[in-house]
Short mmCIF file of C-alpha atoms in Angstrom, two decimals:
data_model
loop_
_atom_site.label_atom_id
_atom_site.label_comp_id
_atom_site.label_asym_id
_atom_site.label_seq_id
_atom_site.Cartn_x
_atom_site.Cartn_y
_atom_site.Cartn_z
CA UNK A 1 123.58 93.99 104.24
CA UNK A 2 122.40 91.16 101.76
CA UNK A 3 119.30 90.30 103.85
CA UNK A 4 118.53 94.01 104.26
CA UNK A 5 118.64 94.73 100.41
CA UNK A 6 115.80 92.60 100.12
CA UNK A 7 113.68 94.42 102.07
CA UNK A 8 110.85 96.40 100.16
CA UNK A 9 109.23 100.02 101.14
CA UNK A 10 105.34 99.22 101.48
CA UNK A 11 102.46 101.82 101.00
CA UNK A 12 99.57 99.90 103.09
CA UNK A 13 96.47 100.10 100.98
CA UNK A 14 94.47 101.52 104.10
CA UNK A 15 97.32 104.28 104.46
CA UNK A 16 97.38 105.12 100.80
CA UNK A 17 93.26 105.38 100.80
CA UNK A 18 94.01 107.80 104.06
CA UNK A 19 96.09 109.59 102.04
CA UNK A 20 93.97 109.87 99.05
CA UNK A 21 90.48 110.92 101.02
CA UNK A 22 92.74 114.03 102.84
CA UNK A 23 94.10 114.78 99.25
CA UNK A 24 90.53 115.16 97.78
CA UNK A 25 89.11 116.97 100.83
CA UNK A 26 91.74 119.61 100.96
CA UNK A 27 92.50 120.37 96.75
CA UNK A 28 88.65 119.82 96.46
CA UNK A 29 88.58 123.35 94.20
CA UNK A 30 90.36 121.67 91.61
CA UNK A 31 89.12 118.38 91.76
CA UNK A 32 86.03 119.29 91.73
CA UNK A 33 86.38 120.33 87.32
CA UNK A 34 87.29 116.34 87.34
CA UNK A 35 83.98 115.38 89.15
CA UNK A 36 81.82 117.82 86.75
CA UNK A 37 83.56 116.28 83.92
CA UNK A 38 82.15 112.76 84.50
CA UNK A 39 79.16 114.29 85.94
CA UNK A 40 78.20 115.38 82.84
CA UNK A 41 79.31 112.92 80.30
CA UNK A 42 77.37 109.93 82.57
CA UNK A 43 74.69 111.85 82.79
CA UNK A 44 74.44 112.87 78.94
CA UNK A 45 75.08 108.90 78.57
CA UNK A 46 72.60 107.44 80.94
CA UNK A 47 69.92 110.30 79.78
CA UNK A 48 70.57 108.70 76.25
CA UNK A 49 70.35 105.65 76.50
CA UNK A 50 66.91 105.78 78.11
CA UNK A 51 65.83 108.10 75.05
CA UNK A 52 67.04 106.27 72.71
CA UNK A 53 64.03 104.26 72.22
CA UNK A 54 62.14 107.52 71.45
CA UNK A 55 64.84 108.84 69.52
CA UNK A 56 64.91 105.35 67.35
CA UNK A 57 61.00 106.07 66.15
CA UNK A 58 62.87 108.07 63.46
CA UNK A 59 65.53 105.64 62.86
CA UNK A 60 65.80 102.03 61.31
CA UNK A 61 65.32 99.61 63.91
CA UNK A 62 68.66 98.12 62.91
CA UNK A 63 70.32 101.50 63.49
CA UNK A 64 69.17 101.81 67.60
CA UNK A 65 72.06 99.55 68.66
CA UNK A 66 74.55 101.46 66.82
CA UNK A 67 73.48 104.86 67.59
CA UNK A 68 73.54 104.20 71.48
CA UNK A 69 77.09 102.69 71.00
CA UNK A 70 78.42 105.53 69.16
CA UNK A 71 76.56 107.99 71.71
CA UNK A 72 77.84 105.91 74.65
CA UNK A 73 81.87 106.16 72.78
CA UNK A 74 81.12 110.12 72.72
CA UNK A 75 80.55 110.57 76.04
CA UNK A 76 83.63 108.02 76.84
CA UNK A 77 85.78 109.92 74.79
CA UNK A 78 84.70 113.40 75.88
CA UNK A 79 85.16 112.51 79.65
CA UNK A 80 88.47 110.42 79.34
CA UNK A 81 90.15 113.31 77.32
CA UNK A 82 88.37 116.28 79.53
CA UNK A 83 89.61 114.02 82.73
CA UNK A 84 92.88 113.12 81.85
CA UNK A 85 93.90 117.06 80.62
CA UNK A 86 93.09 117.94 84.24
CA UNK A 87 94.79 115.38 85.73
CA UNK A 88 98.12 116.18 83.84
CA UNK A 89 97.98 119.56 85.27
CA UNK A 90 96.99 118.65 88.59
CA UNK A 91 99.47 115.85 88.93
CA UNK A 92 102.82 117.80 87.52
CA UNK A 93 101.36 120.37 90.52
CA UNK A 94 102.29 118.19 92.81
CA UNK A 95 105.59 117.01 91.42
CA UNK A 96 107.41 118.17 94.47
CA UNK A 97 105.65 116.10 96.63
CA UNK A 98 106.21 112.89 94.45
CA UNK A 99 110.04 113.96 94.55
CA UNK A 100 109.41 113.95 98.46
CA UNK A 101 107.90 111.43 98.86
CA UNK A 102 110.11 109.60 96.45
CA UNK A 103 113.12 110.10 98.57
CA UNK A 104 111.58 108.62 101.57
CA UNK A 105 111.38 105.57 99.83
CA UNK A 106 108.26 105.46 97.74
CA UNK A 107 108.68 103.47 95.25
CA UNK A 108 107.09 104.22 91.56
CA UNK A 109 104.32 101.61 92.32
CA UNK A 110 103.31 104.05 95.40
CA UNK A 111 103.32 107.10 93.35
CA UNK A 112 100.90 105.38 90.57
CA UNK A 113 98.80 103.62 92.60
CA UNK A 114 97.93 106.62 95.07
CA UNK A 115 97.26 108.89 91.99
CA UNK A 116 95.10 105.97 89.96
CA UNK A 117 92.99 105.76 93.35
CA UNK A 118 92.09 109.36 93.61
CA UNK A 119 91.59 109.54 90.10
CA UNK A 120 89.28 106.47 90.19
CA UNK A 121 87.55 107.99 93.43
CA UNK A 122 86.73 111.00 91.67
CA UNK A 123 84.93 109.18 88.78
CA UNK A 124 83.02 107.07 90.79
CA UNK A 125 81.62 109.88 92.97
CA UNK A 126 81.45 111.70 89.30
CA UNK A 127 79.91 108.76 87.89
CA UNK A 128 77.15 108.44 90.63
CA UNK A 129 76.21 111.74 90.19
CA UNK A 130 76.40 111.88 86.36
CA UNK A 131 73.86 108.61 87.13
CA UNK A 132 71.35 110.13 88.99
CA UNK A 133 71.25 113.49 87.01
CA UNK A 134 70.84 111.45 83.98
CA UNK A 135 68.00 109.40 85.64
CA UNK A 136 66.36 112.28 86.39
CA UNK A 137 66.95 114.08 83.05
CA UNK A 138 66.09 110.44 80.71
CA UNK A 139 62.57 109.80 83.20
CA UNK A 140 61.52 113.38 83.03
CA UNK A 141 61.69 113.85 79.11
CA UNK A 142 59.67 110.22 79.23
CA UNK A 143 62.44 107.96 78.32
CA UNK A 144 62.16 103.87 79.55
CA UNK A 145 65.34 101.51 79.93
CA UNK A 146 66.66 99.23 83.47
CA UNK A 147 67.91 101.80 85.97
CA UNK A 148 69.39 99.18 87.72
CA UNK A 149 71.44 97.99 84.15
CA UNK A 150 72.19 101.78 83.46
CA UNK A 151 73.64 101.90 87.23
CA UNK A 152 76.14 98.74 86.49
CA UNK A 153 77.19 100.56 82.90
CA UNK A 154 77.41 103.71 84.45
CA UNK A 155 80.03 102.56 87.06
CA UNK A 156 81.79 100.66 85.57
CA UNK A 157 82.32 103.26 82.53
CA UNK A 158 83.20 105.34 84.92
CA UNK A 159 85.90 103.38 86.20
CA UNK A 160 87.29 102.91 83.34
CA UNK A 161 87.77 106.42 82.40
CA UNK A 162 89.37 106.63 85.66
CA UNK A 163 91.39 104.40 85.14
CA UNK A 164 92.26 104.81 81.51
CA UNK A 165 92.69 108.84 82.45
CA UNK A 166 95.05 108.54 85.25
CA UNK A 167 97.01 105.75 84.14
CA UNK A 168 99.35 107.91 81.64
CA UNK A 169 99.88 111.33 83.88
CA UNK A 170 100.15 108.74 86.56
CA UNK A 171 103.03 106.47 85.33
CA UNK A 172 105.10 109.60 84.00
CA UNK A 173 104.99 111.32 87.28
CA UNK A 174 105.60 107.62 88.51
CA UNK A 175 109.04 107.06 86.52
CA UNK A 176 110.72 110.53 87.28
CA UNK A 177 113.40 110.17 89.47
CA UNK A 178 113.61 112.38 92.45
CA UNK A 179 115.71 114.79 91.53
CA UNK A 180 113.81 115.58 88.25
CA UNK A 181 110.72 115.70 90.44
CA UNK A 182 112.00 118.10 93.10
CA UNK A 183 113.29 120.17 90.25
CA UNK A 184 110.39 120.83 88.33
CA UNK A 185 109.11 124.41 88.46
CA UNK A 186 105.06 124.67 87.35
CA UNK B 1 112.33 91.61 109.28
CA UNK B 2 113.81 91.77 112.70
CA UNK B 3 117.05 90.00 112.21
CA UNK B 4 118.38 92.09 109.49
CA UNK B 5 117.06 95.64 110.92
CA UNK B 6 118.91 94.52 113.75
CA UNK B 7 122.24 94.20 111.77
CA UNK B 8 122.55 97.35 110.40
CA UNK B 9 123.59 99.38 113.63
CA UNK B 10 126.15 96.02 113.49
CA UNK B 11 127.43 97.33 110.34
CA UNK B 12 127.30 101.07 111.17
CA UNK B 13 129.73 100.15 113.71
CA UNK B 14 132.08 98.64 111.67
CA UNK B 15 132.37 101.29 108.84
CA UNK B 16 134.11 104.55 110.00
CA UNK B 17 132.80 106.22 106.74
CA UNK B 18 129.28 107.05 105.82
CA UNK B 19 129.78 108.37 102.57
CA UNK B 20 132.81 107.33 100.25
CA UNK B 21 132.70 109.71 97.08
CA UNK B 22 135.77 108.57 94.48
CA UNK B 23 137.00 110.64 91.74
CA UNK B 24 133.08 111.22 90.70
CA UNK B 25 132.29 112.91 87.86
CA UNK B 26 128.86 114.48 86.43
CA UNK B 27 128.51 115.35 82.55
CA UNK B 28 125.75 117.12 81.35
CA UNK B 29 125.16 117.53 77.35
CA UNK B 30 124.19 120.26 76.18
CA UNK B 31 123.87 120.63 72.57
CA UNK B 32 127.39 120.04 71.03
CA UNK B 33 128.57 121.36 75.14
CA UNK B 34 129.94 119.29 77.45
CA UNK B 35 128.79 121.04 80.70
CA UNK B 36 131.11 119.56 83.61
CA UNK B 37 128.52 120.24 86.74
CA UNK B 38 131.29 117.62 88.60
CA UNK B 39 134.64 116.83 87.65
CA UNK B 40 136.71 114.71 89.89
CA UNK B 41 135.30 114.80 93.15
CA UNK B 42 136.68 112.92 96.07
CA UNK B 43 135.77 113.01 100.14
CA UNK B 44 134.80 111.05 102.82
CA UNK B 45 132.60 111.82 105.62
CA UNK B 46 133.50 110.47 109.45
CA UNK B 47 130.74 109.25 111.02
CA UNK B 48 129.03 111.74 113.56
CA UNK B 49 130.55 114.24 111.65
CA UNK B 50 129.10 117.38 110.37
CA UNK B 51 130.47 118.57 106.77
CA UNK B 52 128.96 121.15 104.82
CA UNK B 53 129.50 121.50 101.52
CA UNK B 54 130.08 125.56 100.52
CA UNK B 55 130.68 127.17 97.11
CA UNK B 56 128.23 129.78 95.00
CA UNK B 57 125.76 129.34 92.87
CA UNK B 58 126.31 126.58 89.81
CA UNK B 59 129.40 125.36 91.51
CA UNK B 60 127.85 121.75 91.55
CA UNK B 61 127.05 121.71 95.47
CA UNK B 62 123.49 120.84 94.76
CA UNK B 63 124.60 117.88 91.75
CA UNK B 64 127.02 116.53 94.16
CA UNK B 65 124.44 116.86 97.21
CA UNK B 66 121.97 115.09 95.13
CA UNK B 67 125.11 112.23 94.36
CA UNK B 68 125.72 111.57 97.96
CA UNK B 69 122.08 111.10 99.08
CA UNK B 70 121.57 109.14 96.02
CA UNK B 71 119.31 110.91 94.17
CA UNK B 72 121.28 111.17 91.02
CA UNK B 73 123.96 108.28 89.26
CA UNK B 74 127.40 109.83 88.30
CA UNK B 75 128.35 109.69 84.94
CA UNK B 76 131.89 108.16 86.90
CA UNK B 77 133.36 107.39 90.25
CA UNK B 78 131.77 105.66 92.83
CA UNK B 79 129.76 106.83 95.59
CA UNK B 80 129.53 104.51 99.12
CA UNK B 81 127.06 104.89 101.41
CA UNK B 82 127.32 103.23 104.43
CA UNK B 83 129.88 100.82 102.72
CA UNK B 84 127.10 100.36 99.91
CA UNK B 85 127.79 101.62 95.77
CA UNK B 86 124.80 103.13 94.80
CA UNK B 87 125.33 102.43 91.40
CA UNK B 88 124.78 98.80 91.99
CA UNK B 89 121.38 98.77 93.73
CA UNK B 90 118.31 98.96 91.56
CA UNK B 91 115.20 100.63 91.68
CA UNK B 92 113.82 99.20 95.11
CA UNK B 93 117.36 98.77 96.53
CA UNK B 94 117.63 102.44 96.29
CA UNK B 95 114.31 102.95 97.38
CA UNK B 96 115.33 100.81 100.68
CA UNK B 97 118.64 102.79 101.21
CA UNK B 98 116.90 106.18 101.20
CA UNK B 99 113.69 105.49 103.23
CA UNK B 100 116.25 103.66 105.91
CA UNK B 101 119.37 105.55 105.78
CA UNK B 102 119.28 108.91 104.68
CA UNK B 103 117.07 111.65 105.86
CA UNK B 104 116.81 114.78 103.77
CA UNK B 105 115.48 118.13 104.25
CA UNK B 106 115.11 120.47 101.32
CA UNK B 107 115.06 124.27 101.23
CA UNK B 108 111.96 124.79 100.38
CA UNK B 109 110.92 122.06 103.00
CA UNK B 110 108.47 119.84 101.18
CA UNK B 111 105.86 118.41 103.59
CA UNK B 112 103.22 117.11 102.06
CA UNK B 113 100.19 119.82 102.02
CA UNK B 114 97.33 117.71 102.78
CA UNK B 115 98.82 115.64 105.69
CA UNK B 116 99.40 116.83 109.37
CA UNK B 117 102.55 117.62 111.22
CA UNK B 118 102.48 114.54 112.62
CA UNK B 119 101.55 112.69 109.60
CA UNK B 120 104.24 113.98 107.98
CA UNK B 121 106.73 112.85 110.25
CA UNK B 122 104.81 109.35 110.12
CA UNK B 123 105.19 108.89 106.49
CA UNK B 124 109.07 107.29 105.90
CA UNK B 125 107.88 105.37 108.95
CA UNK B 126 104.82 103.88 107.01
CA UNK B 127 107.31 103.51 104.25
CA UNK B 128 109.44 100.83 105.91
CA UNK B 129 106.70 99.12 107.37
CA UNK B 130 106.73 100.24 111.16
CA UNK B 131 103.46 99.52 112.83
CA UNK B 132 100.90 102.14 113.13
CA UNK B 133 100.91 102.69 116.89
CA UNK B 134 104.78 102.75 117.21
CA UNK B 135 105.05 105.20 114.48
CA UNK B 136 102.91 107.74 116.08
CA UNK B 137 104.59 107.11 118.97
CA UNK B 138 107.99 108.06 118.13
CA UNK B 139 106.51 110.86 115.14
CA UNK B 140 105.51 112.38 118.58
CA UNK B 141 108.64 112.21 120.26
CA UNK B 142 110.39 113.91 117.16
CA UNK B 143 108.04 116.43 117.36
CA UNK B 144 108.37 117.27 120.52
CA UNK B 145 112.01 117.18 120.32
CA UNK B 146 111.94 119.70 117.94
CA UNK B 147 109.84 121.74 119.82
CA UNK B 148 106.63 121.38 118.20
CA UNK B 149 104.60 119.47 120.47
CA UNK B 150 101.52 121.68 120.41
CA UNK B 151 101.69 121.90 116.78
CA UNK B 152 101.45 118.17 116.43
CA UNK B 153 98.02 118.42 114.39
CA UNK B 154 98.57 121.46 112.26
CA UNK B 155 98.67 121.04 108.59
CA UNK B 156 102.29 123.07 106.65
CA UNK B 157 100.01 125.59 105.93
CA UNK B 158 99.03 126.53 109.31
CA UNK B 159 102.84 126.68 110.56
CA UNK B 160 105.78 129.32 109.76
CA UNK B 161 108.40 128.88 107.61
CA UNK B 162 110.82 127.78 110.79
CA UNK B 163 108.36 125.75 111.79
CA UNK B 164 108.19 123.66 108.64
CA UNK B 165 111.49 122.88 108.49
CA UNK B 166 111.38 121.82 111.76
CA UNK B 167 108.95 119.42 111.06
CA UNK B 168 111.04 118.37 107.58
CA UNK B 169 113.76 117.91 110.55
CA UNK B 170 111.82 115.60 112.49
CA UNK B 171 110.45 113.67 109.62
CA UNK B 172 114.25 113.33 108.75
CA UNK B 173 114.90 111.57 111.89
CA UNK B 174 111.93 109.04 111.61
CA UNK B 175 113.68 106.33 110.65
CA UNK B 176 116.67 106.34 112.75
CA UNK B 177 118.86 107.71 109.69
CA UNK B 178 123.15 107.26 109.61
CA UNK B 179 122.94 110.08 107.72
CA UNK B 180 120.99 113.46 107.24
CA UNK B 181 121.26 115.00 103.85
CA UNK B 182 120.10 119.08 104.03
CA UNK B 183 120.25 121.41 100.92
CA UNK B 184 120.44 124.70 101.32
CA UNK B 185 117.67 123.97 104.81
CA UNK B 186 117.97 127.76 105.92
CA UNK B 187 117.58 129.30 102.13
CA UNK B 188 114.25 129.82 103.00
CA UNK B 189 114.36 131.30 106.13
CA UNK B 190 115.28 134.10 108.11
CA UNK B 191 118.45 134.66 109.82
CA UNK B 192 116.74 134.34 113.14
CA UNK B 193 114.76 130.97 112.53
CA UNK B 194 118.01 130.31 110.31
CA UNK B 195 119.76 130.14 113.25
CA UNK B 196 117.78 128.02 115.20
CA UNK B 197 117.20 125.30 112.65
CA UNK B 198 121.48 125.14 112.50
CA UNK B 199 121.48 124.97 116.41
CA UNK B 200 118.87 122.32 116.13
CA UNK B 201 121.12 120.45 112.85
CA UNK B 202 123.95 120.48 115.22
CA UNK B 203 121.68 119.27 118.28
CA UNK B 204 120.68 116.04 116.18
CA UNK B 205 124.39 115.55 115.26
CA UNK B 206 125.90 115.60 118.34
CA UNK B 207 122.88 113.82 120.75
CA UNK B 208 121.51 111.94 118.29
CA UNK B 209 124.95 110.56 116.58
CA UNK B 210 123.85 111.63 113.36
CA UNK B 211 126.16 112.61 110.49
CA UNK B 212 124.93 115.61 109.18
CA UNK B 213 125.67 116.99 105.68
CA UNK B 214 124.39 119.96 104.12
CA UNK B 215 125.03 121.93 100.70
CA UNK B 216 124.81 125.46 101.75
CA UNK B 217 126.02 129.37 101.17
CA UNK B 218 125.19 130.42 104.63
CA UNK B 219 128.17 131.26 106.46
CA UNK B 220 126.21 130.80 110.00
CA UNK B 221 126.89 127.00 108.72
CA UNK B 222 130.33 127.50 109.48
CA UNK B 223 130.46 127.65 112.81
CA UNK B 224 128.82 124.39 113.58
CA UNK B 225 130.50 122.59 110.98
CA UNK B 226 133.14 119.74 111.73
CA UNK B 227 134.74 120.09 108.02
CA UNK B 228 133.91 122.54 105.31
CA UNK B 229 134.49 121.17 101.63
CA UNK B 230 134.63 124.28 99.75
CA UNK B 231 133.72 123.70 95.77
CA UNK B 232 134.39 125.68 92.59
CA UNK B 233 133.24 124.62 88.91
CA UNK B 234 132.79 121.24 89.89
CA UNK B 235 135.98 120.81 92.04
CA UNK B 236 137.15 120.86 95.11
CA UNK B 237 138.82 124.28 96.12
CA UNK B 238 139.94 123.28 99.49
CA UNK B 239 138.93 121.05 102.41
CA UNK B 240 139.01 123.10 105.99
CA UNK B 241 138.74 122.41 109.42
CA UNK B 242 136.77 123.95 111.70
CA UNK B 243 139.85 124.72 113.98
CA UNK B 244 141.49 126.40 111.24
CA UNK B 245 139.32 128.86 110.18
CA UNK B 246 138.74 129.55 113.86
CA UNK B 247 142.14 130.26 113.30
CA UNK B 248 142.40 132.66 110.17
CA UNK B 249 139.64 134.72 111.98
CA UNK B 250 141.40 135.27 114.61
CA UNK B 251 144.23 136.20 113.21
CA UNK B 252 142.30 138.54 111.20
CA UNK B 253 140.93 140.23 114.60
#
């Protein structure tokens, strides 16, 4: 029995991505107010920040940097709160399941890491979106800046929110035991 | 790996109990109240046995279900599983002991929505690291054993009630459990389909060598059951035999 409590339960990170694609293709309904929320703040931020030379005519030059920061930290803060209010609804949804799978022998690890993934999923596919929306929106109005830059920022920002988002409804679904899990009523 | 998978049927051997429960005891606070959900609580199950545990509503079944599978720490006593105290394993200990030796099946059955049948079953395989060809293997075999071996690749939602729990049946066998845990697994159902998933409980005991355990209020339990721990308020009101309340009823008759 001593060499068999040191086994550990695994979650293979190919099985856990399986997981995580079927989850989004089959709740896509609800996941899909998550995408629109990063949609729309990258695109709002990308859009911006190739205005913002037009938009800084009217401003001290000193100003531009500034303004585009505290544009960029609106958007940030819009999507990471819109995100993460969806995600603590969708996630106690599926408390059950956490329970379940929790007394199979998921460990809390498991539990975060498959809802941090789908979270982070979301965003990108968000973020992409919110990218080339924001593109389209920043060129059209005659705005100038480094797609290829604003495609690195965009990511990445939207990673982050993903991240940053899930991490907190994550690691409380994470910690509950089992029983509290399978006991929770929505 | 190998070696110490291969000692534990050594060590299910050896032990003639699966589950040890000593004087436990579960407090809850409420307020300035004291509520006793257990209060003194002391069995053992045989292995290959099949107990249920029988009492209404708020008697503690459920709490003391959710002690013996490990789910929940008494506030006292000591609880042996296969030999093991559950209050001395920590978080991934625990996590080992329930993927490999208990299987549970819930009332309201709890497959996961977005995966298959088969992927349900899969999943406690996945968990303890069986290879991906071997555990769709054997997820098949359970299936078909409980009779749903057209229904491999239907998702919950495309299955009946019966046929859910049938599936939360299999998935309880996938890894080779000593013991199966079920609460209240024909709440849900109806007594037709009720009746078939107890046939099928007592079909896993007896062929498979499974201990089987289940909190319940169905009395179509009863006939399949080995022992019946009857509990009140968080006690035990009395511990029958099978043979004896074979015995009352026919007296009765």
């Amino acid at each position: 029995m001593a060499e068999e409590k040191k086994e550990k339960t695994v979650l293979p990170f190919n099985e856990a991505l399986y997981m995580v694609v079927r989850s989004i293709k089959q709740r896509f309904g609800r996941i899909l107010i998550v995408i629109i929320a990063i949609t729309a703040s990258i695109a709002y931020m990308v859009s911006l920040d190739l205005l913002s030379p037009i938009l800084a005519s009217s401003i001290p030059k000193e100003g531009v940097g500034i303004y585009t920061f505290l544009l960029d930290v609106t958007a940030f803060i819009v999507a990471a709160t819109g995100t993460m209010n969806s995600l603590l609804i969708m996630i106690a949804e599926r408390y059950h399941e956490i329970g379940t799978m929790k007394s199979f022998g998921a460990r809390d690890i498991h539990i975060f890491e498959l809802l941090v993934l789908e979270t982070i999923i979301l965003t990108i596919i968000g973020g992409f979106l919110g990218y080339i929306i924001g593109l389209g929106i920043g060129y059209g109005l005659g705005g100038t800046g480094d797609p290829g830059y604003l495609f690195g920022k965009a990511m990445l920002i939207a990673v982050i929110i993903g991240f940053i988002s899930s991490s907190y409804p994550a690691y409380q679904a994470a910690r509950m035991s089992p029983v509290e899990a399978l006991r929770y009523e929505v | 790996m190998a070696t110490s998978l291969e000692a534990v049927p050594a060590i299910r051997r050896k032990l003639e109990y699966v589950v040890e429960a000593i004087d436990i005891k579960k407090y809850y606070k409420m307020g300035k109240i004291i509520v006793k959900a257990l209060d003194g609580i002391s069995f053992n199950v045989k292995r290959g046995e099949y107990v249920s545990i029988m009492g209404p509503s708020g008697s503690g079944k459920t709490t003391l279900f959710n002690m013996i599978g490990g789910l929940d720490k008494p506030t006292s006593g000591k609880v042996y599983i296969e030999g093991v105290d559950i209050a001395m394993l920590d978080a991934y200990e625990l996590a080992w002991l329930r993927a490999n030796t208990i299987g549970y099946i819930f009332q309201t059955f709890n497959l996961i929505p977005v995966l298959t049948a088969l992927e349900n079953v899969m999943l406690p395989m996945i968990f303890v690291g069986t290879p991906y060809d071997q555990a769709i293997e054997k997820a098949k075999k359970l299936l078909e054993m409980v009779g749903l071996g057209k229904f491999i690749h239907h998702k919950p939602g495309e299955l009946s009630g019966g046929q859910q729990q049938r599936v939360a049946a299999a998935r309880a066998l996938a890894n080779d459990p000593a013991l199966i845990l079920a609460d209240e697994p024909t709440g849900n159902l109806d007594l037709q389909t009720g009746l078939h998933l107890i046939n099928l409980l007592k079909k896993i005991n007896t062929e498979k060598k499974v201990t089987v355990v289940t909190a319940t209020h169905d009395l179509k339990m009863v006939d399949v059951s080995d022992r019946i721990i009857w509990i009140r308020d968080g006690r035990i009101e009395k511990i029958e035999l099978r043979r004896e309340i074979k015995a009352e009823a026919g007296e009765e008759v």
